[in-house]
Tab-separated table of C-alpha atoms in Angstrom:
chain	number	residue	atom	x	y	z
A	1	UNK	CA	0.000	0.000	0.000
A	2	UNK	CA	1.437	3.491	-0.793
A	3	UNK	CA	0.740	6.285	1.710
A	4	UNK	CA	0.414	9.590	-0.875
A	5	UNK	CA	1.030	11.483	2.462
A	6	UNK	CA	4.345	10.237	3.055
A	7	UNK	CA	7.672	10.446	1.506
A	8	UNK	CA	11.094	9.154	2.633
A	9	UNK	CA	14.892	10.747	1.972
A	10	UNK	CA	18.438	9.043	2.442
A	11	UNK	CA	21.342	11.285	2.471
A	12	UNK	CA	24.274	9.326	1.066
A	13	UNK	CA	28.307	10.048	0.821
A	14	UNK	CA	30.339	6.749	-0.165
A	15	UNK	CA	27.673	4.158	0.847
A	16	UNK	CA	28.167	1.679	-1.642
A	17	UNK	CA	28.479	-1.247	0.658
A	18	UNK	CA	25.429	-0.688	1.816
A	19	UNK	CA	22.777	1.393	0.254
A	20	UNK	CA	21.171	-1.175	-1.706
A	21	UNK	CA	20.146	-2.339	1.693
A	22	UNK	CA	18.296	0.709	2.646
A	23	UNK	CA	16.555	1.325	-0.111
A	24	UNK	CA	15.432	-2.545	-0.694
A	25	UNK	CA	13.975	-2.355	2.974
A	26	UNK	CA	12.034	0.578	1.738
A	27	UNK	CA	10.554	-0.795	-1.123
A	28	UNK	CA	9.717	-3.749	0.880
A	29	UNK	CA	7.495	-2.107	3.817
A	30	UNK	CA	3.862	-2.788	4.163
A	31	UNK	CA	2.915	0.909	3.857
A	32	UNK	CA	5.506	2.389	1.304
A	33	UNK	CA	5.665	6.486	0.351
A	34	UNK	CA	4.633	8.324	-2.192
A	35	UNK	CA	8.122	9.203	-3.629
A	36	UNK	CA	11.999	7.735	-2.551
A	37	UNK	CA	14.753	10.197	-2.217
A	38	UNK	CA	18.636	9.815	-2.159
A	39	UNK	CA	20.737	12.647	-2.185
A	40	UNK	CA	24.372	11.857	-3.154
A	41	UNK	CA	26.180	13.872	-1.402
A	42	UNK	CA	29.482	13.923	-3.631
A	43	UNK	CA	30.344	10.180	-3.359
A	44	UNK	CA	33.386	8.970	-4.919
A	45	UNK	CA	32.908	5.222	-4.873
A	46	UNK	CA	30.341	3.749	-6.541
A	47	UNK	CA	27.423	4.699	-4.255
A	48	UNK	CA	25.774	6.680	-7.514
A	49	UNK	CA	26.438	3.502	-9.907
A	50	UNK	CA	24.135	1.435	-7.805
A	51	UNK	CA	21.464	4.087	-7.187
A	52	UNK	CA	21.008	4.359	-10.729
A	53	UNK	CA	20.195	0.387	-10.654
A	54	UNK	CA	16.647	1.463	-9.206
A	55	UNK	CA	15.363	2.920	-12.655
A	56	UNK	CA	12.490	4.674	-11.759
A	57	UNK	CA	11.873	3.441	-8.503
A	58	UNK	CA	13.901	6.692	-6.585
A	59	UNK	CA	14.615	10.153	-6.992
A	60	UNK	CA	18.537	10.952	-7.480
A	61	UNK	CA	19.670	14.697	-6.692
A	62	UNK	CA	23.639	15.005	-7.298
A	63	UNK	CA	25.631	17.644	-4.560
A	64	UNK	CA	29.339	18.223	-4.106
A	65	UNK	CA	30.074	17.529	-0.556
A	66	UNK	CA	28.124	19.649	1.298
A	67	UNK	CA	27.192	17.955	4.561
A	68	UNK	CA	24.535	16.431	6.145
A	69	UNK	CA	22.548	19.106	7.633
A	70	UNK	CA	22.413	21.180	3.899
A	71	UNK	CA	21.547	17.294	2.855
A	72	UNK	CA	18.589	17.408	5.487
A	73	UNK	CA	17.280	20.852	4.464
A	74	UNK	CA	17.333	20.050	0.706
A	75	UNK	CA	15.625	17.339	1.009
A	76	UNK	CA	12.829	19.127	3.242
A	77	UNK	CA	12.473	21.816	0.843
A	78	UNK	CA	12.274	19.260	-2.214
A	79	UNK	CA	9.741	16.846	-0.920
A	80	UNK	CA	5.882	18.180	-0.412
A	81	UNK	CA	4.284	15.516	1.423
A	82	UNK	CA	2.678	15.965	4.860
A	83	UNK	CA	5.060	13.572	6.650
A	84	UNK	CA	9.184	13.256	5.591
A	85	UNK	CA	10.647	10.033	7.104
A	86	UNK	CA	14.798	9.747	6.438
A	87	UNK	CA	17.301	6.938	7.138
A	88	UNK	CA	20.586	7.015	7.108
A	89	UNK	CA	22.514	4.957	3.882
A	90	UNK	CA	23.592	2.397	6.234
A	91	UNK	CA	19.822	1.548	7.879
A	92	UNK	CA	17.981	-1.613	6.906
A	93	UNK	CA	14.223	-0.924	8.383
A	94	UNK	CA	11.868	-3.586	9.485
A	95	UNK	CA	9.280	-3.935	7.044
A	96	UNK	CA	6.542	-2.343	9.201
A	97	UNK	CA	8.318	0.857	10.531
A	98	UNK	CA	6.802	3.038	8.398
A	99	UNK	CA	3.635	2.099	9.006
A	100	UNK	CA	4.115	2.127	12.839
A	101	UNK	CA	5.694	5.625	12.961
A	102	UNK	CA	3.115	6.713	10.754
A	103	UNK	CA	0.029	5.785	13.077
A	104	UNK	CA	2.027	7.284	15.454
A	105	UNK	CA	3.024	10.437	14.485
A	106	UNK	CA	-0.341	11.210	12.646
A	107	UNK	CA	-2.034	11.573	16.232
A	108	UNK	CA	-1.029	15.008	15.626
A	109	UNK	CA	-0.055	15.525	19.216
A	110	UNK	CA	4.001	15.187	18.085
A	111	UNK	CA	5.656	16.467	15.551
A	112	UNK	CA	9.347	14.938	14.965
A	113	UNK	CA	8.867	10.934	15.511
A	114	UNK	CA	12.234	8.531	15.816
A	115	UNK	CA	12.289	4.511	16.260
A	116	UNK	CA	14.809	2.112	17.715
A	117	UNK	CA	18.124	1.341	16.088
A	118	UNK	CA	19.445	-1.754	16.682
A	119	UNK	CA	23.081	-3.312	15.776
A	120	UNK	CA	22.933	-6.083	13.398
A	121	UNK	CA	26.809	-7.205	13.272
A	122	UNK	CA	27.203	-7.389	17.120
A	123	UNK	CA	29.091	-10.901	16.456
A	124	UNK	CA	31.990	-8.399	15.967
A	125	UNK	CA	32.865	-6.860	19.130
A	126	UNK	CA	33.742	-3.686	18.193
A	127	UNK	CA	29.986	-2.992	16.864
A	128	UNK	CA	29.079	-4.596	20.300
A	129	UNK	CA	30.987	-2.231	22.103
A	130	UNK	CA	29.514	0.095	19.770
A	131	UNK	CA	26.031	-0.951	20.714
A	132	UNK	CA	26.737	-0.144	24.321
A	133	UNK	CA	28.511	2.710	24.719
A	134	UNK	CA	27.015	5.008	22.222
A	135	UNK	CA	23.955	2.879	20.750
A	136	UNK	CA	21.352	5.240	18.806
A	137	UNK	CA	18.288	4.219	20.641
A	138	UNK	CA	16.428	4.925	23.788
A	139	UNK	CA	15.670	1.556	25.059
A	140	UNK	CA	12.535	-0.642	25.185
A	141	UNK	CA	9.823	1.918	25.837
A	142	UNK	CA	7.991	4.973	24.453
A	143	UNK	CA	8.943	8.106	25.451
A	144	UNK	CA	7.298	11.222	24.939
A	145	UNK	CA	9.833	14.174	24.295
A	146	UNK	CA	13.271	12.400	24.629
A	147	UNK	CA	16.393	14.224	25.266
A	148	UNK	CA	16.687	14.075	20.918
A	149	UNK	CA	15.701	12.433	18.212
A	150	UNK	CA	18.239	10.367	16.447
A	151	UNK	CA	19.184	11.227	13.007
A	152	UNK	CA	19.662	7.931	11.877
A	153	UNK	CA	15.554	6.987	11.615
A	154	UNK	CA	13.219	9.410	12.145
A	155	UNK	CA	9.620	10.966	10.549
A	156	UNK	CA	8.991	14.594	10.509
A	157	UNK	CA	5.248	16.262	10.527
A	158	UNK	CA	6.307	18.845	7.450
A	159	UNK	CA	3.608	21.397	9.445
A	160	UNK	CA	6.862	22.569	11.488
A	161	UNK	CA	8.408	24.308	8.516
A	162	UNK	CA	5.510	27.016	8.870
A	163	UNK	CA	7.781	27.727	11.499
A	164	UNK	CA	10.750	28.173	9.467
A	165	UNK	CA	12.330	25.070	11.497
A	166	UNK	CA	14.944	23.782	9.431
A	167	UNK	CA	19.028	22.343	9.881
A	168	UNK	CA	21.698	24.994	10.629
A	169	UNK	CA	24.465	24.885	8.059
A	170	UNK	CA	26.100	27.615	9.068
A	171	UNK	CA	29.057	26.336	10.505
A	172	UNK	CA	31.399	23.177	10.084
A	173	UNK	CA	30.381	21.624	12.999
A	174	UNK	CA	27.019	20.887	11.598
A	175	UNK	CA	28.612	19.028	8.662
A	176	UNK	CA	30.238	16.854	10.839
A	177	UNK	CA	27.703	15.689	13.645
A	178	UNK	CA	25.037	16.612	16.118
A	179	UNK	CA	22.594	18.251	13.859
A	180	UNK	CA	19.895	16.011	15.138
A	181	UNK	CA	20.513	17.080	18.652
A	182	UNK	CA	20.263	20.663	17.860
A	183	UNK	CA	17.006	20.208	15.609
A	184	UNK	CA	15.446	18.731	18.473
A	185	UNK	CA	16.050	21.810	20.254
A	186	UNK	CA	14.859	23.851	18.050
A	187	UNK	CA	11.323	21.830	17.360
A	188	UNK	CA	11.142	21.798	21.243
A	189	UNK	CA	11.710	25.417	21.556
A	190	UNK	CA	8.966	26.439	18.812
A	191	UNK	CA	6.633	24.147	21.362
A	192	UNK	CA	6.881	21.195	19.406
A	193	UNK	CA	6.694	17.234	20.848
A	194	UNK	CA	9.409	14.873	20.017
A	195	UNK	CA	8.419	10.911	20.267
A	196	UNK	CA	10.424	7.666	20.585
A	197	UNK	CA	9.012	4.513	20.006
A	198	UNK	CA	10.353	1.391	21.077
A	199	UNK	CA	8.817	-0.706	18.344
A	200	UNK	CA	9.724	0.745	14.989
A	201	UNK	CA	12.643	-0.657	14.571
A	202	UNK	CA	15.736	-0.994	12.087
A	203	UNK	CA	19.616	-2.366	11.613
A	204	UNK	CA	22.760	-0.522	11.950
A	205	UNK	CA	24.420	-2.427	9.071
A	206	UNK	CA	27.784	-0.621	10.003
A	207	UNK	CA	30.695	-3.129	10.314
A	208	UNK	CA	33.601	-1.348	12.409
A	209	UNK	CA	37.235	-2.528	12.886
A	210	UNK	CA	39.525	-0.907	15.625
A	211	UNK	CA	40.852	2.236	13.117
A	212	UNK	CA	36.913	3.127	12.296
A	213	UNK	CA	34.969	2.787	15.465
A	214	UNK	CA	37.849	5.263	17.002
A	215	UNK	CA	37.588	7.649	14.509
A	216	UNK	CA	33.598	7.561	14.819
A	217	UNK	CA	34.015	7.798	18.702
A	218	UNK	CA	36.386	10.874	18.578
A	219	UNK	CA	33.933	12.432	15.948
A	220	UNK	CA	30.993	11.189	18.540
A	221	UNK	CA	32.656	12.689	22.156
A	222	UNK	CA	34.286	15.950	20.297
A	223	UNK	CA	31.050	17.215	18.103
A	224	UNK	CA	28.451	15.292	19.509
A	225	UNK	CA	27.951	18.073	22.323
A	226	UNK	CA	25.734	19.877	20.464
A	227	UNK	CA	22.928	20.445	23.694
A	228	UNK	CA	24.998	23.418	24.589
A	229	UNK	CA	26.704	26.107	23.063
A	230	UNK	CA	30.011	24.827	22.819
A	231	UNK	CA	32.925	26.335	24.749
A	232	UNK	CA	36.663	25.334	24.651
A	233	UNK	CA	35.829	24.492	28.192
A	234	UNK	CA	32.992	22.157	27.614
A	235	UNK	CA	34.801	20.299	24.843
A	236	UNK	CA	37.749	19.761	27.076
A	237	UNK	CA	35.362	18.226	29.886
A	238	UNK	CA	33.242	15.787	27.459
A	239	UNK	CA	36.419	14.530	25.991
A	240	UNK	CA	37.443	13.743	29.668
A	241	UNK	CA	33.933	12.314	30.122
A	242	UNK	CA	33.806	10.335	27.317
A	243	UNK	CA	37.288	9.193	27.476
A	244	UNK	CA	36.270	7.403	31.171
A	245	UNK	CA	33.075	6.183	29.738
A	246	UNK	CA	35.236	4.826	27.146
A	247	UNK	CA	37.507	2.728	29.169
């Protein structure tokens, strides 16, 4: 069944390995959207090789490298349904997480929606560490207007735009990380609701080794402190905080 009130965008920068993945779990739900966007975001591999293998199944737009938050705000101004869902290039969704996030969100008492991530590859214990120490979920129950809604699978009620609410771009830390943490900031600060719930669910397919998981922790504990202005202070003490956590 296609929803005509709901589309769905993946910003993607060298995904090859595993795009094919996200956008086959979207084709497969039991309530699919009205219209599939990827936005290459100046890949290099073959990421845009195997987009084009959909056909006419997805929407391609082509960027330079511009970041994830001017990814996020393209795609918001491009797409014209009532309800934007995204997932990140390396998601695989459970074929009714649409459908669930839709019923939920379309209560109309929340506006920005996000569901449960959950590792697939945990057999390798550096995704299992991964899993623990800075897994994108908030555990096994709903929860009305969590601390943020995670980038990585989320639906937004497009209504909030009236409000001008979209990503900052503005400086380099918002190409990098935490743009989902300050969006939900924003929403909550224009009186919006955030949901999570427990039961939409989805796969990490990320595969780490020891070289990748510590460059995605240092990029995590250095930018990822995005609930405050940042300080030179502040970014000394998480470092020191996330370094304990760490060990």
């Amino acid at each position: 069944m296609i929803n005509k009130k709901i589309s769905i965008y993946i910003s993607v920068y060298n995904g090859e390995k595993t795009i094919i993945k996200a956008i086959n779990s979207i084709l497969k739900q039991t309530m699919r959207p009205s219209k599939i966007l990827v936005i290459n975001d100046g890949s290099n591999d073959k990421t845009l090789e195997k987009l084009k293998s959909f056909g006419k199944k997805i929407s391609i737009i082509n960027n330079k490298n511009k970041g994830l938050s001017f990814s996020r705000n393209l795609a918001l101004k491009t797409l014209k349904t009532k309800f934007i869902a995204c997932i990140d290039a390396d998601v695989e969704l459970e074929k009714n997480w649409i459908k669930k996030m839709y019923n939920r969100i379309n209560k109309n008492d929340v506006h920005w929606i996000g569901g449960k991530l959950i590792e697939k590859y945990i057999e390798n214990k550096f995704n299992l560490w991964r899993s623990v120490r800075i897994g994108q979920q908030w555990g096994e129950k709903n929860l009305l207007n969590p601390p943020f809604i995670f980038g990585c699978n989320n639906m937004l009620n497009r209504d909030v735009l009236k409000k001008n609410c979209f990503y900052r771009n503005d400086k380099k830390y918002f190409k990098t990380n935490g743009e989902d943490t300050e969006y939900s900031l924003l929403l909550r600060s224009k009186g919006y609701n955030l949901f999570y719930i427990a039961k939409a669910t989805c796969n990490h397919l990320a595969d780490d080794n020891a070289q990748s998981i510590s460059f995605r922790y240092w990029r995590y504990m250095y930018w990822g402190d995005g609930m405050k202005k940042r300080t030179l202070f502040r970014v000394f003490k998480n470092i020191i905080r996330q370094f304990k956590k760490a060990l």
